[in-house]
Coordinates of C-alpha atoms and ligand atoms in Angstrom, one line a residue:
X1 CA 142.2 113.2 106.9
X2 CA 139.1 115.1 105.8
X3 CA 140.8 116.5 102.8
X4 CA 142.0 113.0 101.7
X5 CA 138.4 111.8 101.8
X6 CA 137.2 114.7 99.8
X7 CA 140.0 114.4 97.3
X8 CA 138.7 110.9 96.6
X9 CA 135.2 112.3 96.5
X10 CA 136.3 114.9 94.0
X11 CA 138.0 112.3 91.8
X12 CA 134.8 110.2 91.7
X13 CA 132.9 113.3 90.8
X14 CA 135.1 114.6 88.0
X15 CA 132.8 113.3 85.3
X16 CA 129.7 114.6 86.9
X17 CA 130.4 118.3 86.9
X18 CA 127.9 120.6 85.3
X19 CA 125.2 118.3 84.1
X20 CA 127.0 114.9 84.3
X21 CA 126.1 112.0 86.6
X22 CA 124.9 109.9 83.7
X23 CA 125.9 106.7 85.4
X24 CA 123.6 107.3 88.3
X25 CA 120.8 108.4 86.0
X26 CA 121.1 105.2 84.1
X27 CA 120.9 103.3 87.4
X28 CA 117.8 105.2 88.3
X29 CA 116.2 104.4 85.0
X30 CA 117.0 100.7 85.7
X31 CA 115.0 101.0 88.9
X32 CA 112.3 102.9 87.1
X33 CA 113.1 106.0 89.1
X34 CA 112.6 109.2 87.2
X35 CA 115.1 112.1 87.3
X36 CA 114.2 115.3 89.0
X37 CA 113.2 117.0 85.7
X38 CA 111.3 114.0 84.5
X39 CA 109.3 114.1 87.7
X40 CA 108.4 117.7 87.3
X41 CA 107.5 117.3 83.7
X42 CA 105.2 114.4 84.6
X43 CA 103.7 116.2 87.5
X44 CA 102.9 119.5 85.8
X45 CA 100.5 120.1 82.9
X46 CA 102.5 119.6 79.6
X47 CA 104.7 122.6 78.9
X48 CA 103.6 124.6 81.9
X49 CA 106.7 124.4 84.0
X50 CA 108.9 127.5 84.3
X51 CA 112.2 126.9 86.0
X52 CA 113.8 129.4 88.4
X53 CA 117.4 129.5 89.5
X54 CA 118.7 127.1 86.9
X55 CA 122.1 128.8 86.9
X56 CA 122.6 128.9 90.7
X57 CA 125.7 127.2 92.0
X58 CA 126.9 126.6 95.5
X59 CA 129.3 129.1 97.1
X60 CA 131.4 126.5 99.0
X61 CA 135.2 126.4 98.7
X62 CA 136.0 123.9 101.4
X63 CA 137.4 120.5 100.5
X64 CA 138.0 121.7 96.9
X65 CA 134.3 122.2 96.3
X66 CA 135.0 125.3 94.1
X67 CA 136.0 122.8 91.4
X68 CA 132.7 121.0 91.5
X69 CA 130.0 123.4 90.4
X70 CA 126.7 122.0 89.2
X71 CA 124.2 124.3 87.7
X72 CA 121.1 124.3 89.8
X73 CA 123.0 122.9 92.8
X74 CA 121.0 119.7 93.2
X75 CA 117.5 121.0 93.1
X76 CA 115.1 122.0 90.3
X77 CA 112.7 124.7 91.4
X78 CA 109.9 126.7 89.7
X79 CA 106.2 127.0 89.1
X80 CA 103.7 125.4 86.7
X81 CA 100.1 124.3 86.6
X82 CA 98.3 121.1 87.6
X83 CA 94.8 120.7 86.1
X84 CA 95.2 124.3 85.0
X85 CA 95.9 125.7 88.5
X86 CA 99.1 127.3 89.7
X87 CA 101.5 125.3 91.8
X88 CA 105.1 125.8 93.0
X89 CA 107.4 122.8 93.0
X90 CA 110.9 121.7 93.9
X91 CA 112.6 118.4 93.0
X92 CA 115.8 117.4 94.5
X93 CA 118.3 115.9 92.1
X94 CA 120.1 112.9 93.6
X95 CA 122.7 113.0 90.7
X96 CA 124.2 116.1 92.2
X97 CA 126.0 115.5 95.5
X98 CA 123.2 113.0 96.4
X99 CA 120.6 115.8 96.3
X100 CA 122.2 117.1 99.5
X101 CA 121.0 120.4 100.8
X102 CA 123.6 123.2 100.6
X103 CA 123.1 126.9 101.6
X104 CA 122.1 127.8 98.0
X105 CA 120.0 124.7 97.5
X106 CA 118.0 125.8 100.5
X107 CA 117.8 129.4 99.3
X108 CA 116.2 128.1 96.0
X109 CA 113.6 126.1 97.9
X110 CA 112.9 129.1 100.2
X111 CA 112.4 131.3 97.3
X112 CA 109.7 129.2 95.8
X113 CA 108.0 128.7 99.2
X114 CA 107.9 132.5 99.6
X115 CA 106.4 132.9 96.2
X116 CA 103.9 130.2 96.9
X117 CA 102.8 131.9 100.1
X118 CA 102.6 135.4 98.6
X119 CA 100.6 134.1 95.6
X120 CA 98.4 131.7 97.5
X121 CA 99.2 128.5 95.6
X122 CA 100.2 125.0 96.8
X123 CA 103.8 124.0 97.2
X124 CA 105.0 120.5 96.3
X125 CA 108.3 119.1 97.4
X126 CA 109.8 116.0 95.6
X127 CA 112.4 114.8 98.1
X128 CA 115.3 112.7 97.1
X129 CA 118.3 113.7 99.2
X130 CA 121.2 112.5 101.3
X131 CA 120.5 115.3 103.8
X132 CA 122.6 118.2 104.9
X133 CA 125.5 118.9 102.4
X134 CA 128.3 117.5 104.6
X135 CA 130.9 119.8 103.1
X136 CA 129.0 122.9 104.2
X137 CA 128.5 122.2 107.9
X138 CA 126.3 124.6 109.8
X139 CA 125.4 126.6 106.7
X140 CA 123.4 123.6 105.5
X141 CA 121.8 123.1 108.9
X142 CA 120.8 126.8 108.8
X143 CA 119.3 126.1 105.3
X144 CA 117.1 123.4 106.8
X145 CA 115.9 125.6 109.6
X146 CA 115.0 128.3 107.0
X147 CA 112.8 125.7 105.3
X148 CA 111.2 124.4 108.5
X149 CA 110.4 128.0 109.5
X150 CA 108.7 128.6 106.2
X151 CA 106.8 125.3 106.4
X152 CA 105.3 126.4 109.7
X153 CA 104.5 129.9 108.5
X154 CA 102.8 128.5 105.4
X155 CA 100.9 125.8 107.4
X156 CA 97.2 126.4 107.1
X157 CA 97.6 129.1 104.5
X158 CA 98.5 127.0 101.4
X159 CA 98.4 123.3 101.0
X160 CA 101.9 121.7 101.3
X161 CA 102.6 118.3 99.8
X162 CA 105.8 116.2 100.2
X163 CA 106.6 113.2 98.1
X164 CA 109.5 111.1 99.3
X165 CA 111.1 109.5 96.2
X166 CA 114.5 108.5 97.6
X167 CA 116.4 109.0 100.8
X168 CA 115.1 111.4 103.4
X169 CA 117.1 111.0 106.6
X170 CA 118.2 112.9 109.8
X171 CA 116.7 116.3 110.5
X172 CA 115.7 116.5 106.9
X173 CA 112.6 114.5 107.7
X174 CA 111.1 117.4 109.6
X175 CA 110.2 119.5 106.6
X176 CA 107.9 116.8 105.1
X177 CA 106.6 116.0 108.6
X178 CA 105.4 119.6 109.0
X179 CA 103.6 119.6 105.6
X180 CA 100.0 118.5 105.1
X181 CA 100.6 115.3 103.2
X182 CA 103.5 112.9 102.9
X183 CA 103.5 110.4 100.0
X184 CA 106.1 107.7 99.7
X185 CA 107.2 105.5 96.8
X186 CA 107.4 101.8 97.8
X187 CA 110.9 100.2 97.8
X188 CA 112.8 103.3 96.6
X189 CA 112.2 105.8 99.4
X190 CA 112.8 105.8 103.1
X191 CA 112.6 108.2 106.0
X192 CA 114.2 108.0 109.4
X193 CA 115.8 110.3 112.0
X194 CA 118.6 107.8 112.7
X195 CA 119.4 105.1 110.1
X196 CA 120.1 101.4 110.5
X197 CA 123.8 101.9 111.4
X198 CA 123.0 104.1 114.3
X199 CA 120.2 101.8 115.4
X200 CA 122.7 98.9 115.4
X201 CA 125.3 100.8 117.4
X202 CA 122.9 102.2 120.0
X203 CA 120.4 99.3 120.4
X204 CA 122.2 96.4 118.8
X205 CA 119.1 95.8 116.7
X206 CA 119.6 94.8 113.0
X207 CA 117.1 96.4 110.8
X208 CA 117.1 97.3 107.1
X209 CA 116.4 100.8 105.8
X210 CA 113.2 99.5 104.2
X211 CA 112.0 97.9 107.4
X212 CA 112.9 100.9 109.5
X213 CA 111.6 103.7 107.4
X214 CA 110.3 102.4 104.1
X215 CA 106.9 103.3 102.7
X216 CA 105.2 100.3 104.3
X217 CA 106.5 101.1 107.7
X218 CA 105.4 104.7 107.6
X219 CA 102.0 103.9 106.0
X220 CA 101.1 101.1 108.6
X221 CA 103.1 101.6 111.7
X222 CA 104.1 105.3 112.3
X223 CA 101.4 106.9 110.3
X224 CA 103.9 109.4 108.9
X225 CA 103.0 108.6 105.2
X226 CA 99.4 109.2 104.2
X227 CA 99.7 107.8 100.7
X228 CA 102.0 105.2 99.1
X229 CA 102.6 104.2 95.5
X230 CA 104.2 101.5 93.5
X231 CA 106.5 103.8 91.5
X232 CA 107.3 107.5 90.8
X233 CA 104.6 108.0 88.2
X234 CA 101.9 106.6 90.5
X235 CA 103.1 108.9 93.2
X236 CA 102.9 112.0 90.9
X237 CA 99.5 110.9 89.7
X238 CA 98.3 110.8 93.3
X239 CA 99.5 114.3 93.9
X240 CA 97.5 115.5 90.9
X241 CA 94.5 113.6 92.1
X242 CA 94.8 115.0 95.7
X243 CA 95.1 118.6 94.5
X244 CA 91.9 118.3 92.6
X245 CA 90.0 118.2 95.9
X246 CA 91.8 121.1 97.5
X247 CA 91.4 124.9 97.2
X248 CA 94.5 126.9 96.3
X249 CA 94.7 128.5 99.7
X250 CA 92.8 129.1 102.9
X251 CA 90.8 132.1 101.5
X252 CA 89.3 130.0 98.7
X253 CA 86.3 127.7 98.7
X254 CA 86.9 124.2 97.7
X255 CA 87.2 123.2 94.1
X256 CA 83.9 122.4 92.4
X257 CA 83.2 120.2 89.4
X258 CA 80.2 120.5 87.1
X259 CA 77.3 118.4 88.3
X260 CA 74.1 117.5 86.7
X261 CA 71.3 116.5 89.1
X262 CA 70.0 113.0 88.6
X263 CA 68.0 110.4 90.6
X264 CA 69.8 110.6 93.9
X265 CA 68.0 107.8 95.8
X266 CA 70.4 105.0 96.7
X267 CA 68.3 101.8 97.4
X268 CA 71.6 99.9 97.9
X269 CA 71.8 101.6 101.3
X270 CA 68.6 100.0 102.6
X271 CA 70.2 96.7 103.3
X272 CA 73.6 98.0 104.2
X273 CA 73.2 97.3 108.0
X274 CA 73.3 93.6 108.9
X275 CA 70.5 92.1 111.0
X276 CA 72.8 91.4 113.9
X277 CA 74.2 94.5 115.7
X278 CA 77.5 92.7 116.2
X279 CA 77.9 91.8 112.6
X280 CA 80.4 94.1 110.7
X281 CA 79.8 95.8 107.4
X282 CA 82.2 97.9 105.3
X283 CA 81.6 101.6 105.8
X284 CA 83.3 102.3 102.5
X285 CA 80.2 100.7 100.8
X286 CA 78.1 103.4 102.6
X287 CA 80.6 106.1 101.5
X288 CA 80.5 105.0 97.9
X289 CA 76.7 105.2 97.8
X290 CA 76.5 108.7 99.4
X291 CA 79.1 110.5 97.3
X292 CA 79.4 111.3 93.6
X293 CA 80.2 108.1 91.8
X294 CA 83.8 107.0 92.1
X295 CA 84.9 110.2 93.8
X296 CA 86.1 108.8 97.1
X297 CA 89.9 109.2 97.5
X298 CA 91.1 107.6 100.7
X299 CA 93.9 109.0 102.8
X300 CA 95.9 107.0 105.3
X301 CA 94.3 103.8 104.1
X302 CA 96.6 101.4 105.9
X303 CA 96.9 103.2 109.2
X304 CA 94.3 102.9 112.0
X305 CA 91.9 101.1 109.7
X306 CA 89.2 101.4 112.3
X307 CA 88.7 105.0 111.1
X308 CA 88.3 105.8 107.4
X309 CA 89.2 109.3 106.2
X310 CA 89.4 110.7 102.7
X311 CA 88.1 113.2 100.2
X312 CA 85.1 112.9 98.0
X313 CA 82.5 115.0 96.1
X314 CA 78.9 115.6 96.8
X315 CA 77.1 117.2 93.8
X316 CA 80.5 118.3 92.5
X317 CA 81.8 120.0 95.7
X318 CA 84.8 118.6 97.6
X319 CA 84.1 117.3 101.1
X320 CA 86.2 115.4 103.7
X321 CA 84.8 112.2 105.1
X322 CA 85.5 110.6 108.5
X323 CA 83.8 107.2 109.1
X324 CA 84.1 104.6 111.8
X325 CA 84.9 101.2 110.2
X326 CA 83.0 98.3 111.8
X327 CA 85.1 95.7 110.0
X328 CA 88.2 96.8 112.1
X329 CA 88.1 96.7 115.9
X330 CA 84.3 97.0 115.5
X331 CA 84.9 100.6 114.6
X332 CA 86.1 101.6 118.1
X333 CA 88.1 104.7 118.5
X334 CA 91.6 104.2 119.7
X335 CA 94.8 106.2 120.1
X336 CA 95.9 106.0 116.4
X337 CA 92.4 106.5 115.0
X338 CA 91.9 109.6 117.1
X339 CA 95.2 111.1 115.9
X340 CA 94.5 110.2 112.3
X341 CA 91.0 111.7 112.5
X342 CA 92.1 114.8 114.3
X343 CA 94.8 115.6 111.8
X344 CA 92.4 115.1 108.9
X345 CA 89.6 117.2 110.4
X346 CA 92.1 120.0 111.1
X347 CA 93.4 119.9 107.5
X348 CA 89.8 120.1 106.1
X349 CA 89.0 123.0 108.5
X350 CA 92.2 124.9 107.4
X351 CA 91.1 124.7 103.8
X352 CA 87.3 125.2 104.0
X353 CA 86.5 121.6 103.1
X354 CA 83.1 120.6 104.6
X355 CA 83.0 117.5 106.7
X356 CA 80.8 114.5 106.6
X357 CA 80.9 112.0 109.5
X358 CA 79.5 108.5 109.1
X359 CA 79.2 107.2 112.6
X360 CA 79.0 103.6 113.9
X361 CA 81.1 103.6 117.0
X362 CA 80.7 101.3 120.0
X363 CA 83.1 103.5 122.1
X364 CA 86.7 103.9 122.9
X365 CA 88.9 100.8 122.8
X366 CA 89.5 99.5 126.4
X367 CA 92.9 98.2 127.7
X368 CA 96.1 99.0 129.4
X369 CA 97.8 99.5 126.1
X370 CA 95.4 102.2 125.2
X371 CA 95.3 103.9 128.5
X372 CA 99.1 103.9 128.9
X373 CA 99.5 105.2 125.4
X374 CA 97.3 108.2 126.1
X375 CA 93.9 107.4 124.7
X376 CA 92.7 110.2 127.0
X377 CA 94.8 113.0 125.4
X378 CA 94.7 111.4 121.9
X379 CA 90.9 111.0 122.0
X380 CA 90.7 114.6 123.2
X381 CA 92.5 115.6 120.0
X382 CA 89.7 114.4 117.9
X383 CA 87.1 116.0 120.2
X384 CA 89.1 119.3 120.1
X385 CA 89.5 119.2 116.3
X386 CA 85.8 118.7 115.7
X387 CA 84.8 121.3 118.3
X388 CA 87.1 123.9 116.8
X389 CA 86.1 123.3 113.1
X390 CA 84.1 126.1 111.6
X391 CA 83.4 124.4 108.2
X392 CA 80.0 122.9 107.4
X393 CA 79.7 119.7 109.4
X394 CA 77.1 116.9 109.0
X395 CA 76.9 113.6 110.8
X396 CA 74.9 110.5 109.8
X397 CA 74.6 107.9 112.5
X398 CA 74.2 104.5 110.7
X399 CA 74.2 102.3 113.8
X400 CA 76.0 102.6 117.1
X401 CA 76.7 105.9 118.8
X402 CA 77.8 105.0 122.3
X403 CA 79.3 106.8 125.2
X404 CA 81.9 109.5 124.9
X405 CA 82.5 108.5 121.3
X406 CA 78.9 109.7 120.5
X407 CA 79.9 113.2 121.8
X408 CA 83.3 113.1 120.0
X409 CA 82.1 112.0 116.6
X410 CA 80.8 115.4 115.5
X411 CA 77.7 115.5 117.7
X412 CA 75.3 118.4 117.7
X413 CA 76.7 119.4 121.1
X414 CA 80.1 120.2 119.7
X415 CA 78.9 122.3 116.8
X416 CA 77.8 120.0 114.1
X417 CA 75.3 121.7 111.7
X418 CA 73.1 118.7 110.8
X419 CA 72.8 115.4 112.5
X420 CA 70.9 112.6 110.8
X421 CA 70.3 109.1 112.0
X422 CA 69.1 106.0 110.2
X423 CA 66.3 104.1 111.9
X424 CA 68.9 101.4 112.8
X425 CA 70.8 104.0 115.0
X426 CA 71.5 103.1 118.7
X427 CA 72.3 106.2 120.7
X428 CA 73.1 105.5 124.4
X429 CA 75.6 105.6 127.1
X430 CA 76.6 102.0 126.4
X431 CA 75.4 98.7 124.9
X432 CA 72.2 97.2 126.4
X433 CA 74.0 94.2 128.0
X434 CA 76.6 96.3 129.9
X435 CA 74.1 98.9 130.9
X436 CA 71.5 96.4 132.2
X437 CA 74.3 94.5 134.1
X438 CA 75.2 97.6 136.0
X439 CA 71.9 99.3 136.7
X440 CA 69.9 96.1 137.4
X441 CA 72.8 94.3 139.1
X442 CA 71.1 93.7 142.5
X443 CA 67.8 92.8 140.9
X444 CA 69.4 90.3 138.6
X445 CA 71.5 88.7 141.4
X446 CA 68.5 88.2 143.6
X447 CA 66.2 86.9 140.8
X448 CA 65.1 83.3 140.9
X449 CA 66.3 83.0 137.3
X450 CA 69.2 85.5 137.0
X451 CA 69.7 84.7 133.3
X452 CA 66.1 85.3 132.4
X453 CA 66.1 88.5 134.5
X454 CA 69.2 89.7 132.8
X455 CA 67.9 89.1 129.3
X456 CA 64.5 90.7 130.1
X457 CA 66.2 93.8 131.5
X458 CA 68.6 93.9 128.5
X459 CA 65.7 93.8 126.1
X460 CA 64.0 96.6 128.0
X461 CA 67.0 98.8 127.9
X462 CA 67.6 98.1 124.2
X463 CA 64.0 98.9 123.4
X464 CA 64.3 102.2 125.3
X465 CA 67.6 103.4 124.1
X466 CA 68.9 101.4 121.2
X467 CA 67.2 103.7 118.7
X468 CA 67.5 107.3 117.5
X469 CA 64.1 108.5 118.7
X470 CA 65.1 109.7 122.2
X471 CA 67.9 111.8 120.7
X472 CA 65.6 113.1 118.0
X473 CA 63.0 114.1 120.6
X474 CA 65.6 116.2 122.2
X475 CA 66.7 117.8 118.9
X476 CA 70.1 116.2 119.2
X477 CA 69.2 114.4 115.9
X478 CA 67.6 116.7 113.3
X479 CA 65.9 114.0 111.4
X480 CA 65.6 110.2 111.3
X481 CA 66.1 109.5 107.6
X482 CA 65.5 106.6 105.3
X483 CA 68.9 105.2 104.3
X484 CA 68.0 105.3 100.6
X485 CA 67.4 109.1 100.9
X486 CA 70.8 109.8 102.6
X487 CA 72.4 111.2 99.5
X488 CA 69.5 113.5 98.8
X489 CA 69.5 114.8 102.3
X490 CA 73.3 115.4 102.1
X491 CA 73.2 117.2 98.8
X492 CA 70.5 119.6 100.2
X493 CA 72.1 120.0 103.6
X494 CA 75.5 120.8 102.2
X495 CA 74.0 123.2 99.7
X496 CA 72.2 125.0 102.5
X497 CA 75.5 125.4 104.4
X498 CA 77.4 126.8 101.5
X499 CA 77.6 130.3 103.0
X500 CA 78.1 129.3 106.6
X501 CA 80.0 131.8 108.7
X502 CA 81.2 130.7 112.1
X503 CA 84.0 132.4 114.0
X504 CA 86.0 131.2 117.0
X505 CA 86.3 133.6 119.9
X506 CA 89.3 135.9 119.5
X507 CA 92.5 134.2 120.6
X508 CA 96.1 133.7 119.6
X509 CA 95.5 130.0 119.0
X510 CA 93.9 127.2 120.9
X511 CA 95.9 124.6 122.9
X512 CA 95.0 121.3 121.3
X513 CA 96.3 118.5 123.6
X514 CA 99.3 117.5 121.5
Ligands
HXC601 C1 127.3 115.6 100.4 C2 126.6 113.6 99.7 C3 125.7 113.5 100.8 C4 125.7 114.5 101.7 C5 125.4 111.7 99.6 N1 126.4 112.5 98.9 N2 125.0 112.3 100.7 N3 127.4 114.6 99.5 N4 126.5 115.6 101.5 N5 124.9 114.5 102.7 C6 127.0 112.2 97.7 C7 128.0 111.0 97.8 O1 129.2 111.4 98.3 C8 128.0 110.5 96.4 O2 128.8 111.3 95.7 C9 126.6 110.7 95.9 O3 126.1 111.7 96.8 C10 125.7 109.5 96.0 O4 125.9 109.0 97.3 P1 126.2 107.4 97.5 O5 126.5 107.2 98.9 O6 127.1 106.9 96.5 O7 124.7 106.8 97.2 P2 123.9 105.6 97.8 O8 124.8 104.4 98.0 O9 122.7 105.5 97.1 O10 123.6 106.1 99.3 C11 122.8 107.2 99.5 C12 122.9 107.6 101.0 C13 124.3 107.9 101.4 C14 122.3 106.5 101.9 C15 122.0 108.8 101.1 O11 124.9 108.8 100.4 C16 124.5 108.5 102.7 O12 124.4 107.9 103.7 N6 124.7 109.9 102.7 C17 124.9 110.6 103.9 C18 123.6 110.8 104.6 C19 123.8 111.6 105.8 O13 124.4 111.2 106.8 N7 123.5 112.9 105.7 C20 123.5 113.8 106.7 C21 122.3 113.5 107.6 S1 122.2 114.6 108.9 P3 129.6 110.7 94.4 O14 130.5 111.7 94.0 O15 130.4 109.5 94.9 O16 128.6 110.3 93.4 C22 121.2 115.7 108.3 C23 121.0 116.8 109.2 C24 119.9 117.6 108.8 O17 120.8 115.7 107.2 C25 119.6 118.5 110.0 C26 118.4 119.4 109.8 C27 118.0 120.0 111.0

């Protein structure tokens, strides 16, 4: 039965042996998909790529496989440079057995991962594969596990980036999932553990591959993909852009571009906060004014939009930014935003990227949905991630800093180096209305005019606490700054923290509430 199937397979493949597969390549061009080698050429600096293992072939002889040898065995591996810096890269070649992973295909990837780790350079995987090479059975599964193991060993030592540029299904998804960034190409890539057919059989639900695991689904619903792109070239451009913010490994400081000091005052920040405390404004406007012009590179843009994260530069030096977004859920923290933020903070901390927090948070999002989905343990992840981070950390409170979220968002108490507040900051246990309703409840109920009593007490509470001066008097805020001077303060503060040394107590590793 099996041998019949593979006889047919072999027939179909007869024109694709050793460098064939032209028909599929043509089809790929029609869909504007690049081939594996075109992808690598586009990704690397021109002429810099050195291929390794070009003559490797699989060792399988089951199902007549010995008659189907393809040089390279479905994956192009090697090293090159991006923006002049060393990188290791593999690109799966869908034209060879659907880019499926054989024992030797896995060995080639492992080889460059080992080299990347030993030489302290990022590793980039361009994934386009039908998964485990079915003809090789457990040898291919073992190959995957060899990859996963190396992904984990390399985690936090060198940046690992995965681009999904075609299928990525079954257990194969776990290698990208372990890496630091997953990029997906819209409409030509998908990732899922079990595909539409299995979903239909088990749950009777009809869903397309795109709906189930396309770029949009993973960028907006699951959060698996941090970046999406319209086509292969955009995706590869994004990788080049991303790498420019990162050091080569955990021992290096972040990359720095030349910077010429200029007038750093930013008057546009003066009117950024609306007159009404409940009116939203776009935190990305604040970010753009604080960082080097045009340097903000957002990550995870379409997921948990109530928290904005991304890389930028301040006076040429890379930083990571975490900002509450008042235009979405009023900037509340919730389950997804906490996970998104925690992961980003931990990445920055792994790779010595200083952190800037822009805070305007009314608290954690209330509701059964949030509680039942673990806002406690997920919120704790963000708290844990900030508390554990030893990189330079600065917070600017632009408006609200309420309740537990005040503590969580890189407060002084959990190790932030500098905490600034704008005069519009409100730092308190909760908003004035809620607070006055609780602490003056009896008085308001027994008043002749309860409404007047309520608003009077609310005003009193707001006057006392809806400002940054109580916190500043305690030293929890280092300075109340004029918004227009924010960039000046940040440039100086980050420069002063350049040689910061902070070590965690000796331990094997912490136990973040996963
Ligand atoms: C061997 C494979 C293959 C595989 C595809 N091919 N997947 N060969 N092992 N896993 C071959 C096909 O036989 C075909 O060869 C060529 O690649 C292109 O495949 P098509 O099916 O013609 O292409 P397309 O229609 O675009 O469909 C792509 C696909 C489909 C959706 C990926 O090929 C598919 O469903 N493949 C099987 C996926 C799968 O179940 N993989 C195992 C998952 S489990 P010819 O000669 O005709 O060109 C897994 C476990 C990992 O991966 C566990 C890790 C822990």
